[in-house]
Tab-separated table of C-alpha atoms and ligand atoms in Angstrom:
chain	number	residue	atom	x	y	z
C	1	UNK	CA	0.000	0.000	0.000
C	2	UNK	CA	2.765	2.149	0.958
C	3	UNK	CA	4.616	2.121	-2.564
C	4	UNK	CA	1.219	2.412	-4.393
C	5	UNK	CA	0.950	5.673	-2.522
C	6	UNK	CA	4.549	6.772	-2.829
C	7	UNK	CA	5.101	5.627	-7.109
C	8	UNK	CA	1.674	8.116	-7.187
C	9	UNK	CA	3.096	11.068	-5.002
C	10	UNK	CA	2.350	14.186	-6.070
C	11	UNK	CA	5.902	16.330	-5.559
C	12	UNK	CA	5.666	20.298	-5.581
C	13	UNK	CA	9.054	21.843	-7.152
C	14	UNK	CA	9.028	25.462	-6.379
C	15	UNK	CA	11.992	27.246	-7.630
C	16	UNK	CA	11.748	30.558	-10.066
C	17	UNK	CA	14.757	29.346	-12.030
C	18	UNK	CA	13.187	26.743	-14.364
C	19	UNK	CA	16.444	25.116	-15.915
C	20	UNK	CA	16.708	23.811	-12.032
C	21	UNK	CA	13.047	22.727	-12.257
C	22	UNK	CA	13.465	21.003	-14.718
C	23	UNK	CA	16.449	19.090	-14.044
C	24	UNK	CA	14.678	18.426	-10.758
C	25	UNK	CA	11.584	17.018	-12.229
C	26	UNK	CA	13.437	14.716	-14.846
C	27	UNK	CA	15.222	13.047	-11.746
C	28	UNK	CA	12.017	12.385	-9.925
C	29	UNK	CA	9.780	11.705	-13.222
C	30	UNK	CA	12.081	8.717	-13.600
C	31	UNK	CA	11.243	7.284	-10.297
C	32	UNK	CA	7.107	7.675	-11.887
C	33	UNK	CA	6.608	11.000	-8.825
C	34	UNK	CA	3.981	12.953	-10.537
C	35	UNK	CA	5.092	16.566	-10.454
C	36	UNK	CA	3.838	20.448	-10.327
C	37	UNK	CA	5.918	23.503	-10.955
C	38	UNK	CA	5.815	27.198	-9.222
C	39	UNK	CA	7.827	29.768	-10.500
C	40	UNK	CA	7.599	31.747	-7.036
C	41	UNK	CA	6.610	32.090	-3.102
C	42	UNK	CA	3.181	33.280	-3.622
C	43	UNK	CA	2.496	30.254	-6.558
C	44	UNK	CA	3.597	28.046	-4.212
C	45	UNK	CA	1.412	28.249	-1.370
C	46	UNK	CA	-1.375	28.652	-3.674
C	47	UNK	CA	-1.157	25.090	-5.235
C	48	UNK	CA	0.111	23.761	-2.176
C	49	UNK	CA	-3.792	25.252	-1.053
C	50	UNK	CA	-5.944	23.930	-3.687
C	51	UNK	CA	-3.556	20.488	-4.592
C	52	UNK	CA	-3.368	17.105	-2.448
C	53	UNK	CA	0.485	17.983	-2.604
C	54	UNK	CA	2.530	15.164	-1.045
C	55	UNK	CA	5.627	16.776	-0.609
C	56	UNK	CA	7.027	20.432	-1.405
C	57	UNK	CA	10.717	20.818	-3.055
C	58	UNK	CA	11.328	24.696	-2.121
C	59	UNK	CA	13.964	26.947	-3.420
C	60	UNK	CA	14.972	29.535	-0.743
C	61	UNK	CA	15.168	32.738	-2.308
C	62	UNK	CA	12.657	33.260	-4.811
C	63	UNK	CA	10.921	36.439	-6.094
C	64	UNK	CA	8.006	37.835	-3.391
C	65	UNK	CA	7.568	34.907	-0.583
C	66	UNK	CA	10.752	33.402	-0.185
C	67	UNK	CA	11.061	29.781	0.610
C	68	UNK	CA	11.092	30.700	4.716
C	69	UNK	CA	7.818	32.229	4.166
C	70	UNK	CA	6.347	29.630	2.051
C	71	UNK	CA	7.385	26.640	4.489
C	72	UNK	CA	5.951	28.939	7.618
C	73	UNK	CA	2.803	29.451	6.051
C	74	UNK	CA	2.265	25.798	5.347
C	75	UNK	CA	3.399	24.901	8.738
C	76	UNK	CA	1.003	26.697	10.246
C	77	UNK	CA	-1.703	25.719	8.473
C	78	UNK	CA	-4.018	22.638	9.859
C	79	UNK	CA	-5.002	21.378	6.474
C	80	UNK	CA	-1.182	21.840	5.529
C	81	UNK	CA	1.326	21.563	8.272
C	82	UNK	CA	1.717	17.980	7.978
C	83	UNK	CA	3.007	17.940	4.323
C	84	UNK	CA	6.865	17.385	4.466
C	85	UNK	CA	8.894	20.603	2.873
C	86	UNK	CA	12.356	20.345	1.686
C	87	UNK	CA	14.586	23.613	1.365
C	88	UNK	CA	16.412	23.274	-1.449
C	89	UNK	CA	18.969	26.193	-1.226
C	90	UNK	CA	22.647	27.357	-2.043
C	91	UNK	CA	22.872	28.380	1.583
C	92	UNK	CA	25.352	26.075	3.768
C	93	UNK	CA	25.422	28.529	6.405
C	94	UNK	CA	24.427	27.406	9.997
C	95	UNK	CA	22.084	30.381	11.044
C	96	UNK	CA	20.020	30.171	7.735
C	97	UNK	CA	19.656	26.166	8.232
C	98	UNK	CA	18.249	27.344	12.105
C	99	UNK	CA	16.057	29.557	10.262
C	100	UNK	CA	14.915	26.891	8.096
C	101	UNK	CA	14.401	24.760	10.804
C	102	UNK	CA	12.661	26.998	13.006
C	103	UNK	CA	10.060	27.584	10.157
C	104	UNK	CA	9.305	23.871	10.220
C	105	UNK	CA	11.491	22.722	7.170
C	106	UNK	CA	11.602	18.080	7.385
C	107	UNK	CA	15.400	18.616	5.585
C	108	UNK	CA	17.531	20.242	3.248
C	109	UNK	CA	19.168	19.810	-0.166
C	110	UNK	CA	22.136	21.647	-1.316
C	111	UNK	CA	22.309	22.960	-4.704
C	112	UNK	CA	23.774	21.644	-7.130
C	113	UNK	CA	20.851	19.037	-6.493
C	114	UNK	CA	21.956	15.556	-6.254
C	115	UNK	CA	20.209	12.597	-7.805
C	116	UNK	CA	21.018	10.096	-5.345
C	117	UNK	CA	20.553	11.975	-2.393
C	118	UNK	CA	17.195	14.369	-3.329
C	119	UNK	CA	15.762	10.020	-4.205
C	120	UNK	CA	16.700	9.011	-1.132
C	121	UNK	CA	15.334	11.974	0.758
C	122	UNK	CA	11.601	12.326	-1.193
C	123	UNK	CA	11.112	7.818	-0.356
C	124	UNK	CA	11.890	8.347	3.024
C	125	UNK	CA	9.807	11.497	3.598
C	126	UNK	CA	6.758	10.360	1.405
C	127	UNK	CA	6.779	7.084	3.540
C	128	UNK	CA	6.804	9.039	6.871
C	129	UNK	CA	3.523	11.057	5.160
C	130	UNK	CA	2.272	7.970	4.079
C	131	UNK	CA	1.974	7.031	7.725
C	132	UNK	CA	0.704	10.492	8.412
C	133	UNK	CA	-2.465	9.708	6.210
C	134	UNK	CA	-2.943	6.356	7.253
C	135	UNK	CA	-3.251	8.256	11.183
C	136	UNK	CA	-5.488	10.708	9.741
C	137	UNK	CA	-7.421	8.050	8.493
C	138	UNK	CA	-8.052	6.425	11.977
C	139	UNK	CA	-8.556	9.645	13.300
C	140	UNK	CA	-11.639	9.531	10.673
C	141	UNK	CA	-12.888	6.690	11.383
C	142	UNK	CA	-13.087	7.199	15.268
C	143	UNK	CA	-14.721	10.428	14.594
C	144	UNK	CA	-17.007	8.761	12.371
C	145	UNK	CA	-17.841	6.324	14.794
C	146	UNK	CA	-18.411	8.705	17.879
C	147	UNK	CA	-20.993	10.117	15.381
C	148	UNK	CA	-22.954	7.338	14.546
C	149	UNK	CA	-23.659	6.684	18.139
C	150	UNK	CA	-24.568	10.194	18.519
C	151	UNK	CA	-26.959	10.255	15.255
C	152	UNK	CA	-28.940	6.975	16.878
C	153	UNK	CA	-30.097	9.832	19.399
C	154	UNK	CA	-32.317	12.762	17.286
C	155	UNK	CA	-31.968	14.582	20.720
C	156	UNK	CA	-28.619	14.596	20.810
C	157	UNK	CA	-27.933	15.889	17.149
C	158	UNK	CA	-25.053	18.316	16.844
C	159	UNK	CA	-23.986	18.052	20.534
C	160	UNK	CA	-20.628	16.370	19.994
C	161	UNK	CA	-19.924	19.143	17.514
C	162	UNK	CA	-20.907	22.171	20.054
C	163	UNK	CA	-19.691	20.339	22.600
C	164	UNK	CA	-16.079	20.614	21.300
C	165	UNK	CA	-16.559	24.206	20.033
C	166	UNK	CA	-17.668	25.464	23.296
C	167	UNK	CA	-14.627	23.671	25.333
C	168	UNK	CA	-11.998	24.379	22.690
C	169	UNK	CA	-13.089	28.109	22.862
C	170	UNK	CA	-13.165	28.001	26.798
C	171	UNK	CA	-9.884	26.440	27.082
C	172	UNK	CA	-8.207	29.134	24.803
C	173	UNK	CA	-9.949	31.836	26.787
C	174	UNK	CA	-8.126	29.635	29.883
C	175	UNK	CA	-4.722	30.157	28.166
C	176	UNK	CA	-4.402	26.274	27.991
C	177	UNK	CA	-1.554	25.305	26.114
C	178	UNK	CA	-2.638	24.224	22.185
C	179	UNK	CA	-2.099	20.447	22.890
C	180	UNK	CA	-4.771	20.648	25.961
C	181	UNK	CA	-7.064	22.549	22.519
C	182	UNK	CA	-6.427	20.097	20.375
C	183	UNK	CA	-7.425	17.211	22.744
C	184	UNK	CA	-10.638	18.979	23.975
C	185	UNK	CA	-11.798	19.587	20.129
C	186	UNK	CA	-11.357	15.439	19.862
C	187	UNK	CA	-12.603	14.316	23.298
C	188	UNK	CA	-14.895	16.453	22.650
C	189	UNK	CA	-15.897	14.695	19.771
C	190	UNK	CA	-15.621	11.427	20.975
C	191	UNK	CA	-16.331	11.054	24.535
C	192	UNK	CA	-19.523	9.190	24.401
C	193	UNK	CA	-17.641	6.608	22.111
C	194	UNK	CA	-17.858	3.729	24.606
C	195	UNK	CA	-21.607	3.804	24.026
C	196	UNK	CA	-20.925	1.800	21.250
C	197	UNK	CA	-20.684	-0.766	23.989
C	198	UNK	CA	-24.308	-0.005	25.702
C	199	UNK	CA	-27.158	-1.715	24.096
C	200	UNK	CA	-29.671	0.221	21.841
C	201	UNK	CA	-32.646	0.089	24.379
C	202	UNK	CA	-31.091	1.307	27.438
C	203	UNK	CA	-29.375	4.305	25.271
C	204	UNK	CA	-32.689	5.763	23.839
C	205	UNK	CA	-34.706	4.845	26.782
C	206	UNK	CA	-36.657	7.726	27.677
C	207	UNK	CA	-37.934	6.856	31.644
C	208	UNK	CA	-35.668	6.429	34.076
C	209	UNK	CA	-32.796	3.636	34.090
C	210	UNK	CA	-33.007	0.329	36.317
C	211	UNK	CA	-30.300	-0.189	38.870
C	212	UNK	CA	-29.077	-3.091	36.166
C	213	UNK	CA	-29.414	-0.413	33.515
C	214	UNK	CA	-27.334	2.240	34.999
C	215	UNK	CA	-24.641	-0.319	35.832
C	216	UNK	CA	-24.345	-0.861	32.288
C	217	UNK	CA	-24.156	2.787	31.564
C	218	UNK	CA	-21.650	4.097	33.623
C	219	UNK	CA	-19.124	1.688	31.680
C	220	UNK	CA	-19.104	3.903	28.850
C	221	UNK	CA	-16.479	6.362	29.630
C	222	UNK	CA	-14.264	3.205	30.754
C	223	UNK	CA	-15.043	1.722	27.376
C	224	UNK	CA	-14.096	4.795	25.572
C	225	UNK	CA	-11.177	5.208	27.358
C	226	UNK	CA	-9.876	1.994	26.501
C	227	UNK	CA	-10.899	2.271	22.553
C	228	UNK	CA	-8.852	5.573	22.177
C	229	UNK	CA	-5.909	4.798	24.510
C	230	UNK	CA	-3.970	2.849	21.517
C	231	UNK	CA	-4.303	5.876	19.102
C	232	UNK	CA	-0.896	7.682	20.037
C	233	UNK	CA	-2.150	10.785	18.383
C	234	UNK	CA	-4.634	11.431	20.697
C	235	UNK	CA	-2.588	11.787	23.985
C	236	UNK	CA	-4.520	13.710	26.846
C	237	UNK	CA	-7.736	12.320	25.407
C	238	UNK	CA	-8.457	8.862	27.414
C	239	UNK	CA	-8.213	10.796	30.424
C	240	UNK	CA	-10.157	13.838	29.335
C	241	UNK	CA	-13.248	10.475	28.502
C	242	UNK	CA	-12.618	9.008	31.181
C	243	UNK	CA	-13.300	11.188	33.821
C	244	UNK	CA	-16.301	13.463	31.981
C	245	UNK	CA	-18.851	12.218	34.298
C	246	UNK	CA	-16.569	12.355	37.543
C	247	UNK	CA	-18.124	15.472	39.894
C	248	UNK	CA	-16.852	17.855	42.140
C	249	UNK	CA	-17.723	16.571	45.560
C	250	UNK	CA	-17.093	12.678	44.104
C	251	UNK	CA	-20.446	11.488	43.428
C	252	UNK	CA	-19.344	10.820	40.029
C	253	UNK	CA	-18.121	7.743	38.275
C	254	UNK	CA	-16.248	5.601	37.328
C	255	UNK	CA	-13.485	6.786	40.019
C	256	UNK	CA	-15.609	9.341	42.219
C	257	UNK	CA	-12.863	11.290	41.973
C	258	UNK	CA	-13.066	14.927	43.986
C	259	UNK	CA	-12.105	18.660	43.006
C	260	UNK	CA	-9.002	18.972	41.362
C	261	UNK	CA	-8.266	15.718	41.469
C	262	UNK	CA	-10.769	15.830	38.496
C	263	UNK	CA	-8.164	16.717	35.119
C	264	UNK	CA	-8.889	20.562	34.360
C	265	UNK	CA	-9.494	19.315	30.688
C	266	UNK	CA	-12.297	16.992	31.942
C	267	UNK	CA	-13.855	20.058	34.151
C	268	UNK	CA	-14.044	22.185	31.360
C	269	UNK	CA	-15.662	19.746	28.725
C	270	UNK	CA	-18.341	18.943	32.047
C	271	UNK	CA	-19.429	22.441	31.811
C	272	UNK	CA	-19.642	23.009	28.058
C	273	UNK	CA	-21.744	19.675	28.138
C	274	UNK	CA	-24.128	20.721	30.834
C	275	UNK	CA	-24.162	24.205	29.367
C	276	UNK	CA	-25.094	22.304	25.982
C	277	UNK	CA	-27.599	19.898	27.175
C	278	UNK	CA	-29.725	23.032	28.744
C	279	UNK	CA	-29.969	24.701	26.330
C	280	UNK	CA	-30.923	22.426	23.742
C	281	UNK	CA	-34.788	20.535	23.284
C	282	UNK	CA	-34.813	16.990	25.136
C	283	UNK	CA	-37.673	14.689	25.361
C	284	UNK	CA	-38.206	15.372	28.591
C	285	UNK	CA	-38.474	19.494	28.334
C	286	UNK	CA	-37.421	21.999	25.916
C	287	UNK	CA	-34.381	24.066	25.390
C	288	UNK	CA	-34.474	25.804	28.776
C	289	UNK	CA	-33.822	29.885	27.677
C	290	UNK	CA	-29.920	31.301	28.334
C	291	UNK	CA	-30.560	33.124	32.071
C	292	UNK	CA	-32.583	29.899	33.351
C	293	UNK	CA	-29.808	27.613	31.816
C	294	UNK	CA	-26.935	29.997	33.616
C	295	UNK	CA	-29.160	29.640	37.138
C	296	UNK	CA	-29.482	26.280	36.672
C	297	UNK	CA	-25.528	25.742	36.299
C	298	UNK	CA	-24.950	27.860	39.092
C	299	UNK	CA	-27.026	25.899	40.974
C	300	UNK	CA	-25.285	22.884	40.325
C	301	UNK	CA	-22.103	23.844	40.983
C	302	UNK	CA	-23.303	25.247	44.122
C	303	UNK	CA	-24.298	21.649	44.789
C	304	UNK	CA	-20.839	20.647	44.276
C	305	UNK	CA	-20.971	18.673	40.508
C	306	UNK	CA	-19.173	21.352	38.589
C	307	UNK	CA	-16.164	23.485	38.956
C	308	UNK	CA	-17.841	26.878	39.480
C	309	UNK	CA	-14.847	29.215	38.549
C	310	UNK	CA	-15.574	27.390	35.148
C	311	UNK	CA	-19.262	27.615	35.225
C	312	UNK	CA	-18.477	31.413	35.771
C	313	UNK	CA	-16.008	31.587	32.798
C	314	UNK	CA	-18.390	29.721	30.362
C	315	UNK	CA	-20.989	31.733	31.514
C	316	UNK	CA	-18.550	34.928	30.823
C	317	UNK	CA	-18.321	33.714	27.840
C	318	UNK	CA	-22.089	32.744	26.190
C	319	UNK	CA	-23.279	35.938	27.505
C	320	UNK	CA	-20.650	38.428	25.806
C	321	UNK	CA	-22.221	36.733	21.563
C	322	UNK	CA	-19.558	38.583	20.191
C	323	UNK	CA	-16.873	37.630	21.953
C	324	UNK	CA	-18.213	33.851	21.976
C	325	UNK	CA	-18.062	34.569	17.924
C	326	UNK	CA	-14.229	35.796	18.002
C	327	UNK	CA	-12.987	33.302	20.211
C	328	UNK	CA	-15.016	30.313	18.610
C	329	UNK	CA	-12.924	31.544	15.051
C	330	UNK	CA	-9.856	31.935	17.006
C	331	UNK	CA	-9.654	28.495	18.350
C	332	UNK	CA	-10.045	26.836	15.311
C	333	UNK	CA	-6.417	27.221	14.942
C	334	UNK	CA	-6.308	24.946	17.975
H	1	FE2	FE1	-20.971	10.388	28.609
């Protein structure tokens, strides 16, 4: 599978001197690399935007964006950052490598461009993104999953979604560090995913759960726990499903755990899930209105389930719209 992706690659050669483009190109056509040519910076990033580019050769100094700028901008893209970039430059000087480093460059090629070495380099970073896709694809399918389980509830439409929206912007008005962002927008996503374990008619049951029933239930964010643990890119995320139903004063479960023994990123996607659930229809009531949802909260936390500095912050947060708006757009970079 690996070399069926890799004989297909598409390779970006970005370079505004095209006798080096196309000496570039007839070493990788050889090898059966699809290619696609930019003549500058701005070119560049512009296919590298609209193309399912597989890996980016890029000349350093090139005519508007140079080849710093270009490998920035992709690295700091989501949709982007995770396609390998190669400087190809005349530049052997240490501080310009750190530079291209510290812009996010996967390696370097010296000019004049050697055959052996630029082969070598493009199999062994197209396998590495090979890998990358087959992640994202398992990241896909866990999503995917998480959301069938959700659709089998019409009540429950769209909460997964919010759900992570609403904790990803609370944790960046925290000042959480990305990674604790990132995490939230999955768990966020997929913390109901044990469900998958809990049979059909005690999830849509509408009365009140047996003893026998609830037993069953409360195994759900074990469950989940254990399907996500062996996915390493979603670190911080067992622990955020595991503990989403613990409360403050440890009538939670599984672990009853108390306060801030309770993981901060676990707090925060409680409240943006209570917050969510209020103020969306159930079959029991409808969507209670935003000052009766707020009391309600309060009232909660009072009771000791939810951390009530972060009730106050999410509750900072759905009443100033506009700022909800900014900060929602803002962490998307998360
Ligand atoms: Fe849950």
């Amino acid at each position: 599978m690996l070399n069926t992706v890799t004989e297909k690659a598409l390779i970006l050669i970005a370079d505004d001197d095209e006798m080096i483009r196309q000496l570039i190109a007839a070493m990788l056509s050889a090898e059966g690399y699809r290619i696609i040519f930019a003549a500058d910076g701005d070119q560049a990033l512009e296919i590298v935007r609209s193309n399912l580019v597989d890996l980016v050769l890029l000349d350093v100094m090139m005519p508007g964006k140079t080849g710093f700028e270009v490998c920035q901008a992709i690295k700091s893209q989501p949709e982007t950052r995770f396609i390998p970039v190669v400087l190809v430059t005349g530049l052997s000087r240490a501080d310009e490598r750190i530079q291209g480093i510290a812009c996010g460059a996967d390696d370097f090629l010296s000019k004049p461009v050697n055959c052996q070495e630029l082969l070598a380099r493009t199999r062994s970073l197209l396998r590495l993104k090979a890998f990358t896709d087959e992640l994202e694809n398992a990241e896909t399918v866990f999503f995917s999953l998480a959301l069938s389980i959700e659709a089998k509830d019409p009540y429950t439409k769209g909460h997964c979604d919010r759900l992570a929206n609403y904790s990803v912007a609370l944790a960046h008005r925290l000042g959480l560090p990305q990674e604790q962002g990132v995490a939230l927008r999955r768990a966020g996503i997929v913390h109901d995913i044990g469900k998958i374990a809990v049979p059909e008619h005690i999830l849509i049951k509408r009365g009140p759960l047996t003893p026998d029933e609830w037993a069953i239930m409360k195994q759900h964010p074990g469950i989940g726990e254990r399907i996500c643990s062996p996915l390493k890119s979603f670190r911080f995320v067992p622990q955020i499903i595991r503990h989403h139903h613990e409360k403050m004063d440890g009538s939670g479960y599984p672990d009853g755990l108390k306060g801030d023994q309770i993981p901060l990123a676990a707090r925060i996607l409680q409240v943006a899930d209570v917050y969510d659930a209020l103020t969306t229809d159930r079959p029991y009531r409808a969507a209670l209105p935003q000052e009766l949802a707020i009391a309600t909260m309060r009232e909660e936390a009072r009771r000791g389930w939810w951390d009530s500095s972060l009730v106050e912050e999410m509750v900072a947060m759905v009443t100033g719209s506009r700022k909800l708006v900014e900060e929602t757009e803002m962490s998307l970079s998360f």
